[in-house]
Tab-separated table of C-alpha atoms and ligand atoms in Angstrom:
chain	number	residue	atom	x	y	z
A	1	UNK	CA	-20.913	-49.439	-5.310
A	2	UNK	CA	-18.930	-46.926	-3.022
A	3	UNK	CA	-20.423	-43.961	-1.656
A	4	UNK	CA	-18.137	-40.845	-1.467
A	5	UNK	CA	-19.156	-38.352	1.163
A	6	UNK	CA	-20.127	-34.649	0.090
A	7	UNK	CA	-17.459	-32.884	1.185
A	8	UNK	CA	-18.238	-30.372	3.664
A	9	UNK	CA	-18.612	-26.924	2.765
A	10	UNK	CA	-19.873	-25.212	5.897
A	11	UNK	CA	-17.178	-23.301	8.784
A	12	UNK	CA	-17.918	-21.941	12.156
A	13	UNK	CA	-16.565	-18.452	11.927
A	14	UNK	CA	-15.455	-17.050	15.480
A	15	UNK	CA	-17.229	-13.630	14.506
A	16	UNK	CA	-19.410	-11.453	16.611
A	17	UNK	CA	-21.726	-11.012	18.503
A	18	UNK	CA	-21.932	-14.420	17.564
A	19	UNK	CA	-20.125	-17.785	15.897
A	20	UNK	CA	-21.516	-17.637	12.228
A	21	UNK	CA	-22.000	-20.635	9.951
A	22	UNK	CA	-20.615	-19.990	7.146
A	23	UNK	CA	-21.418	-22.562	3.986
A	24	UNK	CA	-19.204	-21.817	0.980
A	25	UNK	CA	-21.717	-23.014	-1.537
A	26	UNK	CA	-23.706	-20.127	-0.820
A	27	UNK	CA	-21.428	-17.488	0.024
A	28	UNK	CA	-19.757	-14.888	-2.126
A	29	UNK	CA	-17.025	-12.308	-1.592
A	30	UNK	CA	-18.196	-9.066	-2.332
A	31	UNK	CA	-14.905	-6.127	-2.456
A	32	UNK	CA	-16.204	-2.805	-2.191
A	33	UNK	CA	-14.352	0.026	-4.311
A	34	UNK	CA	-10.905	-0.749	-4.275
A	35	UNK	CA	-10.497	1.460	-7.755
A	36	UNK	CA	-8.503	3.736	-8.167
A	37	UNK	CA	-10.677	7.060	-7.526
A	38	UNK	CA	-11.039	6.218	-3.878
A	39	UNK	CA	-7.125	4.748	-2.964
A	40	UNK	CA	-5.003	6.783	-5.672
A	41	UNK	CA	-4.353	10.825	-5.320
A	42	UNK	CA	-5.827	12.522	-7.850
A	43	UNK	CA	-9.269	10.844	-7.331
A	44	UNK	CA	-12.707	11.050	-6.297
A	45	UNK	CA	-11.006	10.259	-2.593
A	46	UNK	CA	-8.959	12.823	-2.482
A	47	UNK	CA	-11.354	15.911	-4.620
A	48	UNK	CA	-13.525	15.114	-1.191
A	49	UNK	CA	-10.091	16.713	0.622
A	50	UNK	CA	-9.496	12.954	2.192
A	51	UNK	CA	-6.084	11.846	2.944
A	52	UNK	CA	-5.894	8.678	0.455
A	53	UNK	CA	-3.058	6.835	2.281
A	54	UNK	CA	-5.411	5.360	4.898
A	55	UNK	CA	-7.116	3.050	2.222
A	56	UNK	CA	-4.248	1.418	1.089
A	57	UNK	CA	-2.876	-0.292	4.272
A	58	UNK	CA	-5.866	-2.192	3.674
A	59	UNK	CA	-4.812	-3.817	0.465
A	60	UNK	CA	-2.342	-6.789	1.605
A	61	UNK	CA	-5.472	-8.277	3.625
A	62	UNK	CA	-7.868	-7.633	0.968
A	63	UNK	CA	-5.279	-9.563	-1.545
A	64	UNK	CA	-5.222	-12.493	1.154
A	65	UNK	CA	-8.822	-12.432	1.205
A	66	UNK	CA	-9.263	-12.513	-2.203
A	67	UNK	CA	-6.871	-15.324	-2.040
A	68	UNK	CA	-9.210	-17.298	0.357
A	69	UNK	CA	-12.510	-16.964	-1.485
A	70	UNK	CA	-10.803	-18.082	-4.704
A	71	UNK	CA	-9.301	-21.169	-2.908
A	72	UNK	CA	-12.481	-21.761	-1.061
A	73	UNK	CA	-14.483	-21.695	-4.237
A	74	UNK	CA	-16.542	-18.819	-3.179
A	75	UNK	CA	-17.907	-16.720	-5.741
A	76	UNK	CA	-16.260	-13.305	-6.079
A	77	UNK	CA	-17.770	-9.811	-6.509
A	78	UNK	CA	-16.381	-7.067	-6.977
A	79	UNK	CA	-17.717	-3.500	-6.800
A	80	UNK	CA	-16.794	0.188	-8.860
A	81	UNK	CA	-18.692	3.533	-8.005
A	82	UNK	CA	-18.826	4.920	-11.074
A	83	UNK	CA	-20.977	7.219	-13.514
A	84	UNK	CA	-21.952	6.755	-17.461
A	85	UNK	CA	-19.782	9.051	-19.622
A	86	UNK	CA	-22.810	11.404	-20.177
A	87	UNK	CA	-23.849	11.434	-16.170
A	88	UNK	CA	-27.446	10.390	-17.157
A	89	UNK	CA	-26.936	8.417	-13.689
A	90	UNK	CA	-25.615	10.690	-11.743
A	91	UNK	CA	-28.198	13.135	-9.768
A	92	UNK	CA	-27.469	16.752	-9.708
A	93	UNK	CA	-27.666	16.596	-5.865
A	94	UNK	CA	-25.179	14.078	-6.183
A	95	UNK	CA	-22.172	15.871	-8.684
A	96	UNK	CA	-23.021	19.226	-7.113
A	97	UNK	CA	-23.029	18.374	-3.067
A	98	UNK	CA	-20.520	20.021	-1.051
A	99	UNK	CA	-17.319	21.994	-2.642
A	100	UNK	CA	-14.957	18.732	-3.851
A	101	UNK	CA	-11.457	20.556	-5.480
A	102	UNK	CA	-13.048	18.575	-8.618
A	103	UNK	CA	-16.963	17.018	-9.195
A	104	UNK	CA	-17.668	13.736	-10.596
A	105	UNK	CA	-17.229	14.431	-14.445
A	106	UNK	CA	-14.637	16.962	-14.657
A	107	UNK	CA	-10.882	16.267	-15.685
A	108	UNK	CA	-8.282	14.533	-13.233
A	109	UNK	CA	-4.943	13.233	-13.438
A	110	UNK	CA	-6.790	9.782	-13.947
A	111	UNK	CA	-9.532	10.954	-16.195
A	112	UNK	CA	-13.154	12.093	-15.727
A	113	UNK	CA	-13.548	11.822	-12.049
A	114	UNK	CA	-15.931	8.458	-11.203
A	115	UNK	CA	-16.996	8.208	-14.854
A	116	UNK	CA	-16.883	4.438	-16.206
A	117	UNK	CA	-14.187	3.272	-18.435
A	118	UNK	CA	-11.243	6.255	-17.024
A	119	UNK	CA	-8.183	5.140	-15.510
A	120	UNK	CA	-9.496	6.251	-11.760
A	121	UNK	CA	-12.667	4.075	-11.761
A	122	UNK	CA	-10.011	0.947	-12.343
A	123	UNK	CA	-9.923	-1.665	-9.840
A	124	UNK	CA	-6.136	-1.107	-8.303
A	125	UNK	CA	-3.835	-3.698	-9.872
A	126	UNK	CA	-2.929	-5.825	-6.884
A	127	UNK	CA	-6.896	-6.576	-6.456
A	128	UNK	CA	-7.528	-6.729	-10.057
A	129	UNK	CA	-10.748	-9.068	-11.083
A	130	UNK	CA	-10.378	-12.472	-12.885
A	131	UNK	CA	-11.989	-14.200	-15.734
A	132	UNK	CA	-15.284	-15.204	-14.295
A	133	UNK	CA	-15.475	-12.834	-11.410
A	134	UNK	CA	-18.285	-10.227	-11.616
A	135	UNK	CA	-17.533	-6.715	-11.845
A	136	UNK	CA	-20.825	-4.506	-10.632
A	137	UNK	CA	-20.266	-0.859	-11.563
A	138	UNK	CA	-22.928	1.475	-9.632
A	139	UNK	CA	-23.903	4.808	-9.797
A	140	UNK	CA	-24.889	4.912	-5.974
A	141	UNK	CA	-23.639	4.196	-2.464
A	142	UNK	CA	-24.797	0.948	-2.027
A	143	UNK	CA	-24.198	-2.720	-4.228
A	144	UNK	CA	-28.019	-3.229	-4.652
A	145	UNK	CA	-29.299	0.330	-5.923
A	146	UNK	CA	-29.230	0.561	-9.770
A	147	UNK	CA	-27.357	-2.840	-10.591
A	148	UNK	CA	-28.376	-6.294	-11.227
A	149	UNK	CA	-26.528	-7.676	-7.981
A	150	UNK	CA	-29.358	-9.441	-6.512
A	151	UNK	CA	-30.755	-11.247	-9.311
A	152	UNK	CA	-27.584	-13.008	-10.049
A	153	UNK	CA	-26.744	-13.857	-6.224
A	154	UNK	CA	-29.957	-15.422	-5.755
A	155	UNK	CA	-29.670	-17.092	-9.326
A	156	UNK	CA	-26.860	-18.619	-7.912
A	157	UNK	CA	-28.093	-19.518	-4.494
A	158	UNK	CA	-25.867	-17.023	-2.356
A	159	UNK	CA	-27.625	-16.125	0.768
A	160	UNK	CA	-24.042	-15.208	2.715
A	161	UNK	CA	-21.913	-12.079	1.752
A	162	UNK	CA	-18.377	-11.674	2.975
A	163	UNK	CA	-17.737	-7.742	2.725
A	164	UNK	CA	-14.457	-5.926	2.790
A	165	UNK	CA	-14.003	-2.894	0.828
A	166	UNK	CA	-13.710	1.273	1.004
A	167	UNK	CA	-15.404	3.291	2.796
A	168	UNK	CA	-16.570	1.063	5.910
A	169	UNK	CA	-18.904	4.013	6.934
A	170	UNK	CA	-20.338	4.910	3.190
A	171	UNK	CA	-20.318	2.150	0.263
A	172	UNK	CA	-19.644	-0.660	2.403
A	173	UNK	CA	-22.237	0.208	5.260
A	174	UNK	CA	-24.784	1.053	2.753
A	175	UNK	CA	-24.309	-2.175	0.640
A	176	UNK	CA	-24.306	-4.405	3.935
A	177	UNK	CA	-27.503	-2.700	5.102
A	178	UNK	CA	-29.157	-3.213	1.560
A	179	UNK	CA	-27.691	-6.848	1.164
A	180	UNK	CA	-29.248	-6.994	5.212
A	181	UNK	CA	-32.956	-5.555	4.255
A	182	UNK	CA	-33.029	-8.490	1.787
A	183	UNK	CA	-32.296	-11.354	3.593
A	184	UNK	CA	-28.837	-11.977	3.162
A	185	UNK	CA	-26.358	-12.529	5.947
A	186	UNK	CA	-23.473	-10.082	5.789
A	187	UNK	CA	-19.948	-10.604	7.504
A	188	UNK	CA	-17.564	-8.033	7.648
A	189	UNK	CA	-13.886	-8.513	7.988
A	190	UNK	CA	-12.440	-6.283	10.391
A	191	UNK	CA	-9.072	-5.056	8.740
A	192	UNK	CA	-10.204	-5.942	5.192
A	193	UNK	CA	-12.208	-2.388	5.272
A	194	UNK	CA	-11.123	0.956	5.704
A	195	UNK	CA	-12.141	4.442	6.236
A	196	UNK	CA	-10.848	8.058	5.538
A	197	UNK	CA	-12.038	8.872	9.140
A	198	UNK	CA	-10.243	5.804	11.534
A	199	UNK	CA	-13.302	6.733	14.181
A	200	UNK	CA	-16.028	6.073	11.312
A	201	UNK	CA	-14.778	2.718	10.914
A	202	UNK	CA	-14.550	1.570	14.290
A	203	UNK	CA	-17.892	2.634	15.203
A	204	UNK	CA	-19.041	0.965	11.839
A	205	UNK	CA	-17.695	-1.896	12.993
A	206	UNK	CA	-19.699	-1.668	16.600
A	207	UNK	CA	-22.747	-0.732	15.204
A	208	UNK	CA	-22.996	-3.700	12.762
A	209	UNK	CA	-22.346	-6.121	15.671
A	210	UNK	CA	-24.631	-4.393	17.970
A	211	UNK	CA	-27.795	-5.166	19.139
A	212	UNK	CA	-27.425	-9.318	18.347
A	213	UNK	CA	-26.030	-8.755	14.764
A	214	UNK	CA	-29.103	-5.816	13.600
A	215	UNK	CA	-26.407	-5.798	10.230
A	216	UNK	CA	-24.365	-8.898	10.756
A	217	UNK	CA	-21.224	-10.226	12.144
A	218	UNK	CA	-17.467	-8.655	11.661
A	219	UNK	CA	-14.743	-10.869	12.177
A	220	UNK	CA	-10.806	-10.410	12.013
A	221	UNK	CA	-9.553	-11.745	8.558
A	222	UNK	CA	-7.019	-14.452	10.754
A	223	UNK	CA	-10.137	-16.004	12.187
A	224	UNK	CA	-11.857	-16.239	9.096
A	225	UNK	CA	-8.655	-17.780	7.413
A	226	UNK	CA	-8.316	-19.891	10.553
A	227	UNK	CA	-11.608	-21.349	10.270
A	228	UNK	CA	-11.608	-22.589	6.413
A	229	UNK	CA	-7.927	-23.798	5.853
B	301	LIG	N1	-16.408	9.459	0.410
B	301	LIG	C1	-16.442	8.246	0.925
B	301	LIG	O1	-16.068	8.010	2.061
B	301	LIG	N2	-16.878	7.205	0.168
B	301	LIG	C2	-17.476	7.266	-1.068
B	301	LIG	O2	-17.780	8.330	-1.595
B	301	LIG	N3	-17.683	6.074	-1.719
B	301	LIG	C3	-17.379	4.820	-1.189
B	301	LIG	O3	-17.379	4.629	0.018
B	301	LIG	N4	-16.997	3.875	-2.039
C-alpha cells in the first residue's frame, strides 16, 4: 500500500517583528468593511466629513488578497458595520455622537445610513462575497462584539486571522485587538488596510508590531503572496 504525504499547509511569513507561521488549515481571511457606506460618497464615510477616495486605492490588493485565501483554501470572512432597520442595536451615544452631515438611520443617496439590507451597507462589487463565505454584519466597532464570529472560527479550528479592511485605526484595530484578547493570532497586511487619516494608519501599523507583536504581525501583501505560491 502507498503512503501519500499530507501536503503541507503551513508558510513562514516574512512579517514583523517577527517571521510568522502561518498554517492554512487554521487560518481565515477576515475583510473589514469594504461596503459601500465607508468607500462610496454619500455614506456613513463621508456624513463623518472624511474624504472617501483614500479607501479605495486599497481595493486592487484587497481583490488579490481575496484571490490568495480562496486559492489557498483559507476560509473567508467578511465583515459589514451595520444597524437593524429599527436601530434596536444601535446606542443613542452611538447615532447621536459628534455632528455627522447625516446620523446612522436617516436618508442618503444609498439608503438609511449603516442600516442592514440598504444599498450603502453593500459589500463594494469588486470584493463582493461568494457562496460559502461568511458575511458577519455588526452593530459595533469590532468583529467579536454582538456577532457569532468566534463560535464559528473555533468550530472550525481557526486560531490565525489574516486582517485587511477599513478603517486600520477603528474597525480593523478594534477587531484585531478583540480577535488578540482571545487567543487568536492576527496578521495584518500592510497595504490591504486603509485609513481616512494616512498618519492613523501608519502608526496602527507600528503599534501592532510593537513591543514583540502586543497585537500581532503586519506584513506587505507581496510577502505574504510570496510565501504561499
Ligand atoms: N469612521 C471610521 O474611521 N470608521 C468607522 O466608523 N468604521 C470602520 O472603521 N469600519
Amino acid at each position: 500500500m502507498t503512503q501519500t504525504a499530507a501536503l503541507p499547509t503551513a508558510r513562514t511569513v516574512d512579517a514583523l517583528p517577527a517571521p510568522l507561521q502561518l498554517d492554512g488549515a487554521s487560518t481565515a481571511l477576515v475583510v473589514i468593511d469594504m461596503q459601500r457606506d465607508f468607500i462610496e460618497p454619500g455614506g456613513f464615510g463621508e456624513s463623518l466629513g472624511n474624504d472617501v477616495s483614500l479607501l479605495a486605492e486599497i481595493v486592487p490588493t484587497v481583490a488579490a488578497l481575496l484571490a490568495l485565501a480562496r486559492r489557498a483554501g483559507w476560509f473567508v470572512v467578511h465583515t459589514r458595520e451595520s444597524h437593524a432597520p429599527d436601530l434596536s442595536d444601535c446606542p443613542p451615544a452611538k447615532r447621536l455622537r459628534g455632528a455627522p452631515s447625516m446620523r446612522i438611520g436617516d436618508p442618503g443617496p444609498m439608503g438609511r445610513i449603516l442600516v442592514r439590507g440598504e444599498p450603502g451597507s453593500e459589500i463594494i462589487d469588486a470584493l463582493a462575497p461568494w457562496v460559502g463565505e461568511l458575511v458577519v454584519d455588526k452593530p459595533g466597532k469590532g468583529a467579536f462584539y454582538a456577532t457569532g464570529l468566534d463560535q464559528v472560527l473555533r468550530s472550525r479550528g481557526i486560531s490565525q486571522l489574516v486582517f485587511a479592511g477599513v478603517t486600520t485605526e477603528v474597525c480593523v484595530q478594534t477587531s484585531m485587538r478583540e480577535a488578540n484578547d482571545r487567543g487568536y493570532e492576527c496578521l495584518l497586511v500592510e497595504d490591504a488596510t486603509a485609513s481616512y487619516f494616512p498618519a492613523f494608519r501608519q502608526a496602527t501599523l507600528d503599534m501592532v508590531r510593537s513591543q514583540g507583536g502586543i497585537v500581532g504581525w503586519t506584513v506587505p501583501f507581496q510577502a505574504l503572496a510570496g510565501a504561499w505560491e
